Structure formats: structure tokens, C-alpha cells
Short mmCIF file of C-alpha atoms in Angstrom, two decimals:
data_model
loop_
_atom_site.label_atom_id
_atom_site.label_comp_id
_atom_site.label_asym_id
_atom_site.label_seq_id
_atom_site.Cartn_x
_atom_site.Cartn_y
_atom_site.Cartn_z
CA MET A 5 -0.30 -0.20 0.03
CA HIS A 6 1.27 3.54 -0.71
CA ASP A 7 1.24 7.02 0.85
CA SER A 8 1.36 9.94 -1.92
CA LYS A 9 5.19 9.88 -1.73
CA GLN A 10 6.29 6.17 -0.77
CA PHE A 11 6.00 2.61 0.98
CA MET A 12 6.26 2.92 4.16
CA PHE A 13 7.46 -0.53 6.26
CA LEU A 14 7.47 -1.88 9.78
CA SER A 15 9.39 -4.80 10.88
CA ALA A 16 6.94 -8.35 10.65
CA ASN A 17 8.09 -8.09 14.59
CA ASN A 18 5.64 -5.55 15.78
CA LEU A 19 2.81 -7.72 13.02
CA ALA A 20 0.55 -8.76 16.07
CA THR A 21 1.01 -5.56 18.30
CA THR A 22 0.06 -3.17 15.58
CA PHE A 23 -3.41 -4.19 15.74
CA ALA A 24 -3.46 -3.25 19.83
CA THR A 25 -2.32 -0.08 19.33
CA SER A 26 -4.75 2.84 19.70
CA ARG A 27 -3.86 4.39 16.17
CA PRO A 28 -6.64 4.94 13.77
CA ILE A 29 -7.92 1.64 11.16
CA TRP A 30 -6.47 3.30 8.17
CA TYR A 31 -3.09 4.06 9.93
CA ARG A 32 -2.81 -0.07 11.44
CA LYS A 33 -3.50 -1.63 7.81
CA PHE A 34 -1.44 0.48 6.75
CA ARG A 35 1.56 -0.94 8.70
CA THR A 36 0.42 -3.90 8.49
CA SER A 37 0.88 -4.13 5.00
CA ARG A 38 4.64 -2.66 5.77
CA SER A 39 5.58 -5.00 7.92
CA ILE A 40 5.01 -7.97 5.60
CA ILE A 41 6.61 -6.27 2.97
CA LEU A 42 9.63 -5.43 5.68
CA PHE A 43 10.08 -9.41 6.97
CA ILE A 44 10.20 -10.51 3.78
CA SER A 45 13.50 -8.06 1.80
CA SER A 46 15.02 -8.46 5.62
CA ARG A 47 15.21 -12.94 5.15
CA ALA A 48 16.46 -11.78 1.45
CA ALA A 49 19.09 -9.61 3.05
CA GLN A 50 20.37 -12.13 5.29
CA HIS A 51 22.01 -13.57 1.64
CA SER A 52 22.15 -10.86 -0.71
CA SER A 53 22.75 -7.31 0.40
CA LYS A 54 21.50 -6.22 -3.13
CA SER A 55 18.43 -7.35 -1.90
CA MET A 56 18.91 -4.78 1.21
CA SER A 57 19.37 -2.08 -1.05
CA LEU A 58 16.59 -2.87 -3.44
CA ALA A 59 14.00 -3.19 -0.43
CA CYS A 60 15.54 0.45 1.03
CA ALA A 61 15.40 2.15 -2.33
CA LEU A 62 11.70 0.87 -2.80
CA ALA A 63 11.35 2.02 0.34
CA GLY A 64 12.23 5.88 -0.78
CA GLY A 65 14.91 6.21 2.17
CA PRO A 66 18.45 5.54 2.17
CA ALA A 67 20.03 2.41 3.93
CA ALA A 68 21.97 1.80 6.89
CA PHE A 69 25.39 1.47 5.68
CA LYS A 70 26.25 -1.31 7.65
CA ASP A 71 22.96 -3.34 7.14
CA VAL A 72 23.92 -3.36 4.07
CA PHE A 73 27.76 -4.10 3.13
CA VAL A 74 29.74 -4.87 6.50
CA ASP A 75 29.97 -7.76 8.99
CA SER A 76 30.39 -6.45 12.47
CA ARG A 77 33.10 -9.64 12.78
CA HIS A 78 35.15 -8.79 9.96
CA ASP A 79 35.39 -4.56 9.80
CA PRO A 80 38.71 -4.11 8.64
CA PRO A 81 41.00 -1.91 10.83
CA LEU A 82 42.07 1.90 9.65
CA PRO A 83 44.62 1.74 7.47
CA LEU A 84 48.49 2.47 8.43
CA PRO A 85 49.19 6.29 7.95
CA LYS A 86 50.90 6.96 4.62
CA LYS A 87 54.05 8.90 5.32
CA ASP A 88 53.70 10.80 2.08
CA HIS A 89 50.44 11.97 0.49
CA SER A 90 50.21 14.35 -2.70
CA GLY A 91 47.34 16.27 -3.67
CA GLY A 92 48.76 19.13 -1.58
CA ASP A 93 48.41 23.11 -2.37
CA GLY A 94 52.38 22.95 -3.37
CA ASP A 95 53.35 24.33 -0.16
CA GLY A 96 54.66 20.75 1.72
CA ASP A 97 51.70 21.82 3.98
CA ALA A 98 50.48 17.99 4.36
CA LEU A 99 53.39 16.94 5.44
CA THR A 100 52.87 19.26 8.57
CA SER A 101 52.24 17.57 11.46
CA ASN A 102 50.68 17.98 14.66
CA PRO A 103 52.25 14.81 17.40
CA MET A 104 49.55 16.24 20.07
CA THR A 105 46.36 15.23 18.18
CA GLY A 106 47.95 13.49 15.79
CA GLN A 107 46.80 15.53 13.07
CA ARG A 108 48.86 16.64 9.61
CA LEU A 109 47.65 19.96 7.64
CA TYR A 110 46.35 19.57 4.29
CA GLN A 111 45.54 22.38 2.51
CA GLY A 112 45.37 24.56 5.46
CA THR A 113 43.07 22.57 7.62
CA TRP A 114 44.67 19.92 10.17
CA VAL A 115 42.84 16.19 9.40
CA ILE A 116 43.69 12.94 10.99
CA GLU A 117 46.57 11.52 8.57
CA GLY A 118 44.97 8.57 7.87
CA TRP A 119 42.20 10.58 6.29
CA ILE A 120 44.13 12.31 4.11
CA PRO A 121 43.96 9.97 0.76
CA GLY A 122 40.22 9.72 0.88
CA ILE A 123 40.18 13.01 0.77
CA VAL A 124 42.82 13.43 -2.10
CA GLN A 125 40.66 10.87 -4.24
CA ILE A 126 37.16 12.52 -3.55
CA GLN A 127 39.00 16.24 -4.73
CA ASN A 128 40.29 13.98 -8.25
CA GLY A 129 36.85 12.33 -8.99
CA GLY A 130 37.51 8.95 -7.14
CA GLY A 131 35.81 6.60 -4.71
CA PHE A 132 32.76 8.84 -4.29
CA THR A 133 29.97 9.62 -7.19
CA PRO A 134 28.12 11.80 -6.65
CA ARG A 135 24.34 11.83 -7.73
CA ARG A 136 20.80 13.11 -7.74
CA GLY A 137 19.38 13.02 -3.84
CA ASP A 138 22.19 12.64 -2.48
CA VAL A 139 22.57 14.57 1.37
CA ILE A 140 25.53 15.24 2.67
CA LEU A 141 25.74 15.91 6.86
CA ALA A 142 28.67 18.07 7.40
CA SER A 143 29.90 19.31 10.57
CA PRO A 144 33.55 20.12 12.79
CA PRO A 145 34.47 17.55 14.85
CA LYS A 146 32.83 17.45 18.16
CA CYS A 147 29.31 19.64 17.47
CA GLY A 148 26.45 17.39 17.39
CA THR A 149 27.37 15.16 14.40
CA THR A 150 26.32 12.15 15.79
CA TRP A 151 22.85 13.23 16.84
CA LEU A 152 22.66 15.11 13.12
CA LYS A 153 23.21 11.39 11.76
CA ALA A 154 20.44 9.40 13.94
CA LEU A 155 18.00 12.42 13.08
CA ALA A 156 18.85 12.75 9.46
CA PHE A 157 18.78 8.88 9.07
CA ALA A 158 15.35 8.31 10.59
CA THR A 159 14.09 11.15 9.08
CA MET A 160 15.35 9.98 5.80
CA ALA A 161 14.33 6.23 6.68
CA ARG A 162 10.95 6.44 7.92
CA GLY A 163 9.66 4.66 5.24
CA ALA A 164 11.49 1.64 5.64
CA HIS A 165 11.84 2.02 9.62
CA PRO A 166 9.21 3.74 11.61
CA PRO A 167 11.14 5.74 14.25
CA ALA A 168 9.13 3.24 16.60
CA ALA A 169 9.71 0.21 15.28
CA PRO A 170 11.21 -2.44 17.74
CA ASP A 171 13.95 -3.21 15.44
CA HIS A 172 15.00 0.27 13.83
CA PRO A 173 18.76 0.26 12.68
CA LEU A 174 19.78 3.17 15.29
CA LEU A 175 18.80 0.22 17.92
CA ARG A 176 21.27 -1.94 16.20
CA HIS A 177 23.50 0.21 15.26
CA THR A 178 25.55 3.48 16.06
CA PRO A 179 24.87 7.02 14.24
CA HIS A 180 28.14 6.15 13.20
CA ASP A 181 27.97 3.05 11.58
CA CYS A 182 24.04 3.63 9.71
CA VAL A 183 25.89 7.35 7.86
CA PRO A 184 29.18 6.65 7.00
CA PHE A 185 32.12 9.21 6.68
CA MET A 186 32.84 9.13 2.75
CA GLU A 187 36.55 10.16 3.79
CA VAL A 188 36.92 7.19 6.33
CA ILE A 189 35.22 4.84 4.06
CA VAL A 190 36.92 5.61 0.71
CA SER A 191 40.46 6.12 2.63
CA GLY A 192 40.03 2.21 3.51
CA GLY A 193 39.27 1.22 -0.22
CA TRP A 194 35.78 0.63 0.58
CA GLY A 195 34.35 3.86 -2.07
CA SER A 196 33.03 1.37 -4.38
CA LYS A 197 30.70 0.73 -1.23
CA LEU A 198 29.24 4.11 -1.64
CA ASP A 199 28.78 3.90 -4.87
CA ALA A 200 26.52 1.16 -4.78
CA LEU A 201 24.85 2.20 -1.69
CA PRO A 202 20.81 2.67 -3.22
CA SER A 203 19.25 6.55 -3.63
CA PRO A 204 19.08 8.38 -1.71
CA ARG A 205 22.05 8.30 -0.12
CA LEU A 206 23.01 9.54 3.52
CA LEU A 207 26.26 10.66 4.17
CA SER A 208 28.73 12.51 5.94
CA THR A 209 32.00 14.43 6.05
CA HIS A 210 34.25 16.87 8.52
CA MET A 211 35.92 18.19 5.16
CA PRO A 212 35.72 22.11 5.04
CA TYR A 213 33.36 23.28 2.46
CA SER A 214 36.77 24.40 0.86
CA THR A 215 37.81 21.17 0.49
CA LEU A 216 34.61 19.65 -1.20
CA PRO A 217 34.97 18.68 -4.70
CA ALA A 218 33.06 20.65 -7.56
CA SER A 219 31.55 17.62 -8.30
CA ILE A 220 29.21 18.68 -5.12
CA THR A 221 29.46 22.04 -4.44
CA LYS A 222 28.78 23.03 -7.86
CA ASN A 223 25.83 19.64 -7.97
CA PRO A 224 22.70 21.27 -7.58
CA ASP A 225 21.25 17.37 -7.08
CA CYS A 226 23.13 17.39 -3.78
CA LYS A 227 22.16 18.36 -0.58
CA ILE A 228 24.35 19.17 2.73
CA VAL A 229 23.18 19.82 6.27
CA TYR A 230 25.18 21.74 8.10
CA ILE A 231 25.60 21.72 12.35
CA CYS A 232 27.85 23.77 14.34
CA ARG A 233 27.52 24.91 18.48
CA ASP A 234 29.28 27.03 20.32
CA PRO A 235 32.64 26.91 20.01
CA LYS A 236 33.89 27.33 23.46
CA ASP A 237 31.33 24.10 24.15
CA MET A 238 33.50 21.88 21.26
CA VAL A 239 36.90 22.89 22.95
CA VAL A 240 35.30 20.69 25.90
CA SER A 241 33.30 17.92 23.71
CA MET A 242 37.07 17.71 21.62
CA TRP A 243 39.54 17.65 24.35
CA HIS A 244 36.61 14.56 26.39
CA PHE A 245 37.39 13.28 22.56
CA LEU A 246 41.18 13.04 22.06
CA ARG A 247 41.79 11.92 25.70
CA HIS A 248 40.11 8.37 24.82
CA PRO A 249 43.41 8.01 22.60
CA ARG A 250 45.54 11.32 24.31
CA PRO A 251 45.05 10.84 27.76
CA ASN A 252 48.00 12.99 28.69
CA LEU A 253 46.37 15.71 26.61
CA SER A 254 45.91 18.77 29.27
CA PHE A 255 42.57 20.78 28.89
CA ASN A 256 44.96 24.37 28.58
CA ASP A 257 46.83 22.33 25.56
CA MET A 258 43.49 21.66 23.34
CA PHE A 259 42.68 25.39 24.77
CA GLU A 260 45.75 26.47 23.17
CA LEU A 261 45.18 24.66 19.87
CA THR A 262 42.26 26.11 18.85
CA CYS A 263 42.55 29.06 19.56
CA GLU A 264 45.43 28.85 17.11
CA GLY A 265 43.48 27.22 14.64
CA ARG A 266 45.07 23.66 15.20
CA SER A 267 41.94 21.41 16.83
CA LEU A 268 40.83 18.58 14.54
CA CYS A 269 39.87 20.26 11.08
CA GLY A 270 40.86 23.77 12.64
CA PRO A 271 41.22 26.77 12.09
CA PHE A 272 37.27 25.94 12.76
CA TRP A 273 36.40 29.37 12.02
CA ASP A 274 37.86 28.82 8.73
CA HIS A 275 35.25 25.44 8.93
CA ILE A 276 31.88 27.38 9.94
CA LEU A 277 32.33 30.28 7.55
CA GLY A 278 33.16 28.01 4.60
CA TYR A 279 29.58 26.56 4.83
CA TRP A 280 27.92 29.29 6.00
CA ASN A 281 29.28 31.92 3.46
CA ALA A 282 27.98 28.72 1.05
CA GLY A 283 24.60 29.22 2.43
CA LYS A 284 24.43 32.52 2.29
CA THR A 285 24.80 32.52 -1.45
CA MET A 286 22.17 29.72 -2.22
CA SER A 287 19.94 33.29 -2.68
CA GLY A 288 19.18 34.96 -6.15
CA ASP A 289 18.19 39.15 -6.26
CA GLU A 290 15.22 38.22 -5.39
CA GLY A 291 15.70 35.64 -2.91
CA GLN A 292 15.19 33.11 -4.68
CA PRO A 293 17.48 29.94 -4.68
CA GLU A 294 19.77 30.08 -7.77
CA MET A 295 19.72 26.08 -8.61
CA THR A 296 23.88 26.33 -10.07
CA SER A 297 25.52 24.56 -6.52
CA ALA A 298 24.49 22.24 -3.39
CA ALA A 299 21.95 23.55 -1.35
CA VAL A 300 23.12 24.05 2.48
CA LEU A 301 20.99 24.52 5.60
CA PHE A 302 22.91 25.64 8.16
CA LEU A 303 21.49 24.32 11.62
CA ARG A 304 22.49 25.87 15.43
CA TYR A 305 23.32 22.49 17.89
CA GLU A 306 21.80 24.68 20.65
CA GLU A 307 18.70 25.45 18.94
CA MET A 308 18.17 22.25 17.87
CA ILE A 309 18.25 20.96 21.69
CA LYS A 310 15.76 24.18 22.18
CA ASP A 311 13.41 22.82 19.80
CA PRO A 312 14.16 19.73 18.20
CA ALA A 313 10.76 18.54 16.37
CA ASN A 314 10.74 21.74 14.91
CA ASN A 315 14.39 21.51 13.45
CA VAL A 316 13.30 18.10 12.74
CA ARG A 317 10.23 18.99 10.84
CA LYS A 318 12.64 21.59 8.83
CA LEU A 319 15.19 18.94 8.03
CA ALA A 320 12.88 16.96 6.11
CA ARG A 321 11.17 20.00 3.81
CA PHE A 322 14.81 20.45 3.13
CA VAL A 323 15.67 17.06 2.29
CA GLY A 324 12.63 16.84 0.07
CA GLN A 325 10.69 14.54 2.73
CA PRO A 326 8.06 17.11 4.74
CA PHE A 327 5.47 15.29 7.22
CA SER A 328 2.79 14.31 5.73
CA ALA A 329 -0.75 15.79 8.06
CA ALA A 330 -1.50 11.82 8.90
CA GLU A 331 2.60 11.59 10.13
CA GLU A 332 1.80 14.35 12.28
CA GLU A 333 -1.27 13.67 13.17
CA THR A 334 -0.02 10.05 14.49
CA LYS A 335 3.17 11.47 16.56
CA VAL A 336 6.16 10.67 14.12
CA VAL A 337 7.90 13.52 14.48
CA ASP A 338 8.11 12.83 18.20
CA ASP A 339 8.98 9.41 17.54
CA ILE A 340 11.58 10.47 15.60
CA VAL A 341 12.85 12.96 18.45
CA ASP A 342 12.45 10.36 20.89
CA LEU A 343 14.76 7.29 19.31
CA CYS A 344 17.19 9.90 18.98
CA SER A 345 17.05 12.00 21.97
CA PHE A 346 20.65 11.62 24.07
CA GLU A 347 19.11 9.67 26.93
CA LYS A 348 17.42 6.88 24.43
CA LEU A 349 21.16 6.66 22.27
CA SER A 350 23.58 6.28 24.84
CA SER A 351 21.99 3.97 26.56
CA LEU A 352 21.68 1.66 23.95
CA LYS A 353 24.28 -1.34 24.26
CA VAL A 354 25.29 -0.48 20.78
CA ASN A 355 26.41 2.80 21.64
CA LYS A 356 28.69 1.45 24.47
CA ALA A 357 30.84 -1.69 23.19
CA GLY A 358 33.40 -1.48 20.52
CA PRO A 359 34.50 0.71 18.12
CA VAL A 360 33.01 2.43 15.33
CA VAL A 361 33.18 1.22 12.10
CA PHE A 362 36.56 1.74 10.08
CA THR A 363 37.94 3.42 13.05
CA LYS A 364 39.85 2.44 16.13
CA TYR A 365 37.49 5.04 18.54
CA PRO A 366 34.67 3.45 21.06
CA ARG A 367 31.17 3.79 20.27
CA GLU A 368 31.09 4.91 24.02
CA SER A 369 33.22 8.00 23.99
CA PHE A 370 30.43 9.58 21.04
CA PHE A 371 28.03 9.91 24.30
CA ARG A 372 29.26 11.79 26.55
CA ARG A 373 26.67 14.87 27.79
CA GLY A 374 24.47 15.47 25.24
CA GLY A 375 24.04 19.26 26.87
CA VAL A 376 25.36 22.74 26.01
CA GLY A 377 27.63 25.58 28.31
CA ASP A 378 29.33 22.67 29.74
CA TRP A 379 32.37 25.21 28.93
CA MET A 380 32.03 26.97 32.15
CA ASN A 381 32.91 24.33 33.79
CA HIS A 382 36.31 24.19 32.40
CA MET A 383 37.46 27.75 31.27
CA THR A 384 38.63 30.03 33.53
CA PRO A 385 36.32 33.91 32.92
CA GLU A 386 40.19 34.93 30.93
CA MET A 387 39.95 32.09 29.23
CA ALA A 388 36.49 32.26 28.53
CA HIS A 389 36.80 36.46 27.91
CA ARG A 390 39.82 35.53 24.89
CA PHE A 391 37.97 32.95 23.37
CA ASP A 392 34.55 35.57 22.92
CA ALA A 393 37.39 37.99 21.35
CA LEU A 394 38.36 35.51 19.28
CA LEU A 395 35.09 34.96 18.38
CA GLN A 396 34.15 38.55 17.29
CA SER A 397 37.59 38.75 16.05
CA LYS A 398 37.15 35.51 13.37
CA PHE A 399 33.45 36.34 12.32
CA HIS A 400 32.98 39.79 12.50
CA GLY A 401 30.88 40.99 9.09
CA SER A 402 30.14 37.72 8.40
CA GLY A 403 26.35 38.38 10.07
CA LEU A 404 26.44 34.86 12.20
CA ASP A 405 26.62 35.16 16.05
CA LEU A 406 28.60 32.28 17.89
CA LEU A 407 28.51 34.87 21.16
#
């Protein structure tokens, strides 16, 4: 059975309880028909990843990357860093290292060395080919990436995976295993897997806008959703995250690195302004979209914390999947917000044990606090004043106020 936009499926495990709900009769019948389809497709997927891809494509939503291609028992390790990289800016900056954080400077941005081969390959047109309907989630590290991945996946995949389903992919996989980082996957030699994903594809990146290839930034068929947060909170979150591999990293050192523009994927001000300015230039003289480049939706973490439901609606409209009146009536938006809440995700066993696919970072390191204002527990008044002055200097005249 169809709605006006797409197929919508429900897990067969929920078939019996569907009739016991208080939903309208049309809705119960609707969900039941989807149960049968998903049951069949999921059984077929046990034997063929192509079957899973087809099922998700028919459902009108993205497939969870790990559901389709990766057996968790055989996750390949992250490639070892290489000593030399092609594709630098001609000044040898790809070889400038930051031993404190294990990064290298590539085209003006500090990145994990193991990512550089993938970034170079993507820039050169290999490992990833953009296509119509692609949605790319972009962010500086530690700015709400995990939450955005969960919300975007639950929103876009609600046809194949209703958010209230007991076997939803986000209950079985960490959000990073549902929505992969392009540069990490391509660096690992799995770029062909990205090309094999069904449309619409939901992917992510920490790459600055300036390092994205024109095949993405000048592509009117691609959409970019960007999230940033109060940079002072970003510093604190980054410090806690990097202490997993580098327990001796002090907060003072992390603060100084950030102020110098040497934090992960920094300078952070260039990262934020790149996407902010790209979003600002999407309007023509009369405020109409100019279909000459990828559209950019700019989100603020603090605003999403205050009003997650309306930000989910904004996200859905942007990706071309607005919620129908029937979905609003049956509280689908609320179901998505509940499924993706920090309390829900951080309590799941899948987000506590083992590393994120293709990385050595523990899953639990991506779930620490889920709030705002933690910088007040770490920065002295002098540090906060210095950082605010830096923000005023870097963002002056941009129209973006992060204070």
C-alpha cells in the first residue's frame, strides 16, 4: 500500500502489536502491509546485500551502511597512516604534523593523517561519485554530528523503518555505522560501497567546504546539512574525546591548540564560515534559489536542543521529505525525537561496546553529555574572555553570531 510519496514499512516483529494500538484503523492496516514487505526483504538481505539495497530504495529512504555492506565480525581496521601524500597545495603543508593530536595540515586544514588519501581521492573524482538525491551531513568534529546523523537517518528512512519500530537500525547500530564518513570509507578502500548504496544516499563528512570537490559544491542535485555549536563547548567536547587516545592531553593544551587554529579539522572558524557563506550565497537577487550549487541547510546545535521537533521538520522539508498531515497526526516527529534523544541512544548497548566501523574510536566516546554550556565548568573567566574576543574577530561582518 502506498501513501502519496513513498512506501512505508514496519518490522514484521511488530505485526501482532500493531492491531493492539490506539492508532486509526487506516494507519494500523497501513503499517501491517508494510510489515509483510519488510519481513520478506529483511530475510532476503541475510543472503544478499543487493536485496537490502533494493528494499530500501523501494521504501524511499537511505539504507544503513552497516546493514548493507559490513559484517561487524570482519570490520577491516583503519588504514595505517602513510608517510607521503599527493594532492597538497604546493607548499608541502600535507607533511606538516601536529604530534599532540596526530594530525597533518592538508590544504590549510588539520586532519587525521589516515583521512588524507580518501580526501585526495574524492577531490580527484575517485572513490565517490555524487548523484541526484544525495544528502551530505557536514560538521566540525564534536558539534552534534552523532545526533544529526541519527535525526537525519530516522527522518529520511522513516518509510522503510518507522521510528517506533522495535528493530530500527538505530537500535542495532551506532549512528556512525548507519551514516558513514565519506573520507574514512574511501581511505579504507571501500569507495565502491558508497557507489553501490541505493538512492537517496545519506553520507557525512568533516571536510571543510573549501576541500569538497566541485562535483559536490557545484551540483544542484546534492544537498548539504551543516551543524555547528558554541565553539567554547566544542573545545571541551573535543578535549574529552581526544583524551581517549591521548590521556595526557591537558585542557590548557587543547584550548591553546584551538585558539591557534590547530584543533581537529581546524581552524574551526574557517570550517564554519565556509559552509555559512555557501548557504548565504544560495539566494538570488530576489531571494530565489540559484540552482548552480549544492543547497546548504545551516543548523545550530543549541537551537536544536531547544526545539528538536521543529528542527526535524525543517530538516525533512529541506531534503524533500516533509511530514504529511497523517504523520503529524500519528506523532511520527515525536517518535523520531524520542528515538534519537541522548538519553535513548546513550543507553543502548550498541553505543557502549566496540569501535565505530572502520575506526579505532570506542562507540561510547561519542556519547558524553549531550547538553550546552559545559565550557563554564572548564574555562576560567580569562579563557572565556579571550575566546569570545577571538570569535568576535574571526566572525566580524559575517552575519553569524556564535556568542
